[in-house]
PDB file of C-alpha atoms in Angstrom:
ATOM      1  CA  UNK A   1     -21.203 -55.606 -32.003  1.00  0.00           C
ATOM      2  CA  UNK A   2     -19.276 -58.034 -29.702  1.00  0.00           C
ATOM      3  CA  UNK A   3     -17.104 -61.217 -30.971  1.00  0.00           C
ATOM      4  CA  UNK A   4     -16.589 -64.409 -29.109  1.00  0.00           C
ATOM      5  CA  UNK A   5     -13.785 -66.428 -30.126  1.00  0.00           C
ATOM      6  CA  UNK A   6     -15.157 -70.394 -29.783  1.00  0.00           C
ATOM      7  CA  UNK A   7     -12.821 -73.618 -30.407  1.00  0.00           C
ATOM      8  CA  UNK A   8     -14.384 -74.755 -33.672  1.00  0.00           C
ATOM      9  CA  UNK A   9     -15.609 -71.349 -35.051  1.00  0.00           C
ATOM     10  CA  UNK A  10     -13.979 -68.081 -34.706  1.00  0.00           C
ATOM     11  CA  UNK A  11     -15.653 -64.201 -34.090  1.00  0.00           C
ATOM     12  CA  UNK A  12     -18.872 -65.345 -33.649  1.00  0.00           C
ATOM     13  CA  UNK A  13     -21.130 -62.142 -32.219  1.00  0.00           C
ATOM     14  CA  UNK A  14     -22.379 -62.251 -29.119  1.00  0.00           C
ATOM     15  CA  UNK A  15     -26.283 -62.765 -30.838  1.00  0.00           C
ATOM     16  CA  UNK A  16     -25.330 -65.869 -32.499  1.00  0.00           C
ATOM     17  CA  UNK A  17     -24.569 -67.640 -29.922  1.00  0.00           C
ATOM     18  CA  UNK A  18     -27.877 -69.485 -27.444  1.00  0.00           C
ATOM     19  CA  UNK A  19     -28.631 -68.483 -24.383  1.00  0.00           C
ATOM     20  CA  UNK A  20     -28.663 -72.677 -23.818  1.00  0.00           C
ATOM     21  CA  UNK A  21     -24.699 -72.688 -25.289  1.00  0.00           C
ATOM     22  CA  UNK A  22     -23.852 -69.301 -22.684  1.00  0.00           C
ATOM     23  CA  UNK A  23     -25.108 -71.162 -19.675  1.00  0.00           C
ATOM     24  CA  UNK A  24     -23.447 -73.942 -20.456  1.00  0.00           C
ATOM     25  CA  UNK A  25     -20.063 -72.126 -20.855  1.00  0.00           C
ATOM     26  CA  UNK A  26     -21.399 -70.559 -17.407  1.00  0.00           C
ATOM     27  CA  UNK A  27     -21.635 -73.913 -16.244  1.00  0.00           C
ATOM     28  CA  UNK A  28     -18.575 -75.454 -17.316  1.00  0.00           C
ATOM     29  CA  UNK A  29     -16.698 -72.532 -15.886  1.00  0.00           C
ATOM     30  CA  UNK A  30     -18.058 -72.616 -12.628  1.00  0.00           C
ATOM     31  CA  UNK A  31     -17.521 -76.420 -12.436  1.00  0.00           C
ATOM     32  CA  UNK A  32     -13.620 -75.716 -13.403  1.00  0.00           C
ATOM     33  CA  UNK A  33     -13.425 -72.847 -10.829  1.00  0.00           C
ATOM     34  CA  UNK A  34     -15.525 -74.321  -7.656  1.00  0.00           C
ATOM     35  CA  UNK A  35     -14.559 -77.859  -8.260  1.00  0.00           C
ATOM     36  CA  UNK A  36     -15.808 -80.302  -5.775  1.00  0.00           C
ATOM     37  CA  UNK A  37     -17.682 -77.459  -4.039  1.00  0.00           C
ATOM     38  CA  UNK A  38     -21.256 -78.229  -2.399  1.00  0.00           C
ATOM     39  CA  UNK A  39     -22.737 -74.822  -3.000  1.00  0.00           C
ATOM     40  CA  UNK A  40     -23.358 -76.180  -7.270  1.00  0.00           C
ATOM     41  CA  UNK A  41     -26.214 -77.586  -7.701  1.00  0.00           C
ATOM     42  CA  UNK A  42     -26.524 -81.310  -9.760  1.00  0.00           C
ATOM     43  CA  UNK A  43     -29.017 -79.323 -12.601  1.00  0.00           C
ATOM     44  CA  UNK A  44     -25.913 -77.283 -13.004  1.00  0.00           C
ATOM     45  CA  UNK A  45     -22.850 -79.862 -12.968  1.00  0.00           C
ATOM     46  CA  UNK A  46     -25.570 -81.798 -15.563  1.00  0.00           C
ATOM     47  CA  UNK A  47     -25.387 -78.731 -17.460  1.00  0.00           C
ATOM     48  CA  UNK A  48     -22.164 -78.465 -18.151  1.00  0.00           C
ATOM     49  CA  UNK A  49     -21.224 -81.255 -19.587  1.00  0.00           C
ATOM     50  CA  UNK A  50     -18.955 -83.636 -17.850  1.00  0.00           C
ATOM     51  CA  UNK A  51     -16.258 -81.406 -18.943  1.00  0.00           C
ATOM     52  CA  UNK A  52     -16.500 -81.969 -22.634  1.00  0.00           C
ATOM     53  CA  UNK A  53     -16.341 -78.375 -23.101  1.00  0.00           C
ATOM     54  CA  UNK A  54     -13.220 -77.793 -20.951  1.00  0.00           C
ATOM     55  CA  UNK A  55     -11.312 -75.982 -23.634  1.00  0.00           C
ATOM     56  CA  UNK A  56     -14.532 -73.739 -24.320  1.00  0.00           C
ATOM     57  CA  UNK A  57     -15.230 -73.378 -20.967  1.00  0.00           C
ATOM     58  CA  UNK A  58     -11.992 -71.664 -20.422  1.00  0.00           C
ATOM     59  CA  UNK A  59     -11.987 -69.412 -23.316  1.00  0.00           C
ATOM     60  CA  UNK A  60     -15.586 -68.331 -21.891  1.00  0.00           C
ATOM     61  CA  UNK A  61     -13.447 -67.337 -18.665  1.00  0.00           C
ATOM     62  CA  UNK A  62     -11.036 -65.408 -19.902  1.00  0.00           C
ATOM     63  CA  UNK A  63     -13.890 -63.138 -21.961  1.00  0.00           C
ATOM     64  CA  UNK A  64     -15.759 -63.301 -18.989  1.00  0.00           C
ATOM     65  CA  UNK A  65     -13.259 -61.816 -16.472  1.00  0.00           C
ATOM     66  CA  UNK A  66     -12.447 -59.230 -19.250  1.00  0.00           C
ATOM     67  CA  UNK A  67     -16.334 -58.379 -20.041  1.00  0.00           C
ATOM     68  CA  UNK A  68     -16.175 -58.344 -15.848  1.00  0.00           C
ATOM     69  CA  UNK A  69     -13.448 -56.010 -14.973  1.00  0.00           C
ATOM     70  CA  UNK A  70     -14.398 -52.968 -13.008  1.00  0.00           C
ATOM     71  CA  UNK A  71     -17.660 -54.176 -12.878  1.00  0.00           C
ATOM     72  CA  UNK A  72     -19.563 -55.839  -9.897  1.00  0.00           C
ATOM     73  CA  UNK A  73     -22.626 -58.203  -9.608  1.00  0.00           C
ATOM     74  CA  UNK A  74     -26.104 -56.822  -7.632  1.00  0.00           C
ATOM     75  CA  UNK A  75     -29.553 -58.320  -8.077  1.00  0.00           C
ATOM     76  CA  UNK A  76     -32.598 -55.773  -8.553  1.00  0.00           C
ATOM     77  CA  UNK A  77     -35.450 -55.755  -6.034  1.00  0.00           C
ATOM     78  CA  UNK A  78     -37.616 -56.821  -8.646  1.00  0.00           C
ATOM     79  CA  UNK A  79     -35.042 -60.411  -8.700  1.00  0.00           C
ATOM     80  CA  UNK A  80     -33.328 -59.390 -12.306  1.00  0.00           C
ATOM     81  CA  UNK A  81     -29.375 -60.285 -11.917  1.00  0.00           C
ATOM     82  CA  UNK A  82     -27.659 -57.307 -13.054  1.00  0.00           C
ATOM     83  CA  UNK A  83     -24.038 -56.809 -14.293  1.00  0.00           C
ATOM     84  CA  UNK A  84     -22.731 -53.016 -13.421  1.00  0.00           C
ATOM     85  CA  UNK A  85     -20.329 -50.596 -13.011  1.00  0.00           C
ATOM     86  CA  UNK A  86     -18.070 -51.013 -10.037  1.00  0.00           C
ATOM     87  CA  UNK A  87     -19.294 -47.821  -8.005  1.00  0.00           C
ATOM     88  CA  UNK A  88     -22.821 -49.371  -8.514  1.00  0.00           C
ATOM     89  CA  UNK A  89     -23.822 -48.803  -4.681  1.00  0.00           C
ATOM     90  CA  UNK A  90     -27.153 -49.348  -3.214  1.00  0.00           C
ATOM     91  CA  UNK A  91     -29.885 -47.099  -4.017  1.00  0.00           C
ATOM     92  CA  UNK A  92     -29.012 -46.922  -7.562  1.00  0.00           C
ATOM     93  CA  UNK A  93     -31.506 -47.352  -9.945  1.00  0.00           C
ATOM     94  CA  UNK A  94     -31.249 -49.817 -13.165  1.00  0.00           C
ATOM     95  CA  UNK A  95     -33.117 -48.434 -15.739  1.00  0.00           C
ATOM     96  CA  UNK A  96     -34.082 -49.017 -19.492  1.00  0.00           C
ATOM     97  CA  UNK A  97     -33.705 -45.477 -21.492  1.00  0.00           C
ATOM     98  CA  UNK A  98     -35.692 -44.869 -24.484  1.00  0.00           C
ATOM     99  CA  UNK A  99     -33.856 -45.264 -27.505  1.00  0.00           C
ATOM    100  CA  UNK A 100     -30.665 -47.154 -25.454  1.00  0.00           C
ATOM    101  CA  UNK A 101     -29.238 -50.104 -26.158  1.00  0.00           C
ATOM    102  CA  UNK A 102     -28.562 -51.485 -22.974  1.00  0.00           C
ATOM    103  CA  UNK A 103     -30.440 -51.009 -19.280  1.00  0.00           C
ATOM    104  CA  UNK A 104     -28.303 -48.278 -17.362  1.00  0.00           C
ATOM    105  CA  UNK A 105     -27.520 -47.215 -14.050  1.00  0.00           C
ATOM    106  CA  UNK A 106     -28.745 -44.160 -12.530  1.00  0.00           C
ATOM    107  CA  UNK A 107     -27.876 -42.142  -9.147  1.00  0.00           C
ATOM    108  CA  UNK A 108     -29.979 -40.126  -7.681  1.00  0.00           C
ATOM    109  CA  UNK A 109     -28.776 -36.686  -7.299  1.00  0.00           C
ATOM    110  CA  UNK A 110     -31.555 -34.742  -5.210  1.00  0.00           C
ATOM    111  CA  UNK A 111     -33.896 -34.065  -8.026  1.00  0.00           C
ATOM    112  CA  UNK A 112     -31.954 -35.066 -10.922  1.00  0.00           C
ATOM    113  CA  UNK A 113     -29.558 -38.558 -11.480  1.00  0.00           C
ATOM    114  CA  UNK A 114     -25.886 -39.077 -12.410  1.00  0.00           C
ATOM    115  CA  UNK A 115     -25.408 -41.949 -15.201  1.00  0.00           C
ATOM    116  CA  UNK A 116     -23.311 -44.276 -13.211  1.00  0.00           C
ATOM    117  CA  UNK A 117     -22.841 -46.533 -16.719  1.00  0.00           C
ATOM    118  CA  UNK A 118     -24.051 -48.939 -18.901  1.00  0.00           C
ATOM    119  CA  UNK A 119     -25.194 -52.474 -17.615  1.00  0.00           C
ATOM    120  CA  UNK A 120     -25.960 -56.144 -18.099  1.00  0.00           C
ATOM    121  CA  UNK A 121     -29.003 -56.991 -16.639  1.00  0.00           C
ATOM    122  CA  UNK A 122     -30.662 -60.736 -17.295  1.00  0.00           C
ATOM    123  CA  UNK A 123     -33.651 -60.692 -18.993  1.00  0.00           C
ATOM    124  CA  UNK A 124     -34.047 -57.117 -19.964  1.00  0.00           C
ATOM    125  CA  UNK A 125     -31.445 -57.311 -22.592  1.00  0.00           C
ATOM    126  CA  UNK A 126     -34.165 -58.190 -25.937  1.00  0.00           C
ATOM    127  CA  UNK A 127     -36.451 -55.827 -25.628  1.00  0.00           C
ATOM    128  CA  UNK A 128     -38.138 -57.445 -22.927  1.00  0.00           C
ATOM    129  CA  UNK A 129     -38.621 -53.996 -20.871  1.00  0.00           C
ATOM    130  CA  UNK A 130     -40.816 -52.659 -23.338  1.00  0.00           C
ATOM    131  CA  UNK A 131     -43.207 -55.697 -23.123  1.00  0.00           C
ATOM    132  CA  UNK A 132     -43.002 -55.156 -19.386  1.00  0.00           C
ATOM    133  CA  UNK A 133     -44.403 -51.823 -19.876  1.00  0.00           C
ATOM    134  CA  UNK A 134     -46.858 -52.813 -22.417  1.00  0.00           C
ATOM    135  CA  UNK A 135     -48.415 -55.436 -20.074  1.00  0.00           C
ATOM    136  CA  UNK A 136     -48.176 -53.001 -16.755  1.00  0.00           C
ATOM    137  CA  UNK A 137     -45.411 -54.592 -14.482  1.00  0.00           C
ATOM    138  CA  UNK A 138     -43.121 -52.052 -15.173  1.00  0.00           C
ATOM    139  CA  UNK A 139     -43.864 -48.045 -14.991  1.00  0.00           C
ATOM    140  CA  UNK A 140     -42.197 -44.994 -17.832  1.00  0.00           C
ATOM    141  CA  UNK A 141     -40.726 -42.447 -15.824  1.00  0.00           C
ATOM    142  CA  UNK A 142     -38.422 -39.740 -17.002  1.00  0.00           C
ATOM    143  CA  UNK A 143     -34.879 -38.533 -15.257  1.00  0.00           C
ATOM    144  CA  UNK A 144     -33.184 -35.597 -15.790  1.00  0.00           C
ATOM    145  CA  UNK A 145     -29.827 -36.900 -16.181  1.00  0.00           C
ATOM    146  CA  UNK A 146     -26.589 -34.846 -15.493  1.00  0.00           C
TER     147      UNK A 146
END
């Protein structure tokens, strides 16, 4: 299980802390790094803050960029944001294997699919897959994985 180190209290996991307090470490950081930039949108400079969580703001960078290296950002036909391994290409599927932890990315390989690696993907991180399933807007399938 993950730690984030926060100003006031330190090692917290990763599951203690909101998904209201992440955004607005998103928020703060993306303020800091786009500044006066016209592309953020008020909701999200009211999110963060006026900057009273500059010194949190940056720690959230710097395990950001770590959490980030070798990895890039792609967003699902199905609209989830998704967090991957760098040689994540097109074409690749995100998927949600039973038993896993975390969604993953496959390739397919004619009939069969290389694991690509492990990924972040918004919204499908709490079980939320299996509810998808349960309620018909998502399908089982199985892979034969090599």
């Amino acid at each position: 299980m993950g730690a984030f180190r926060l100003q006031k209290e330190k090692n917290v996991q990763y599951s203690k802390v909101s998904k209201s307090r992440w955004l607005e470490y998103a928020a703060s950081y993306l303020i800091q790094a786009l500044a006066d930039s016209h592309v953020l949108a008020l909701n999200l400079r009211a999110m963060a803050g006026n900057g009273k969580q500059e010194f949190e703001a940056e720690q959230w960078s710097r395990s950001a960029n770590g959490a980030s290296e070798n990895r890039c950002f792609a967003r699902s036909r199905k609209g989830y944001y998704v967090l991957g391994p760098g040689i994540m290409a097109p074409g690749d599927i995100v998927c949600v294997l039973f038993g896993g932890k975390l969604p993953f990315c496959l390739r397919p390989c004619g009939r069969r699919y290389l694991l690509v690696g492990e990924c972040y993907v918004h919204g499908l991180m709490e079980g939320e897959a299996m509810q998808l399933v349960d309620r018909g807007e998502l399908s089982e399938k199985v892979f034969d994985i090599v």
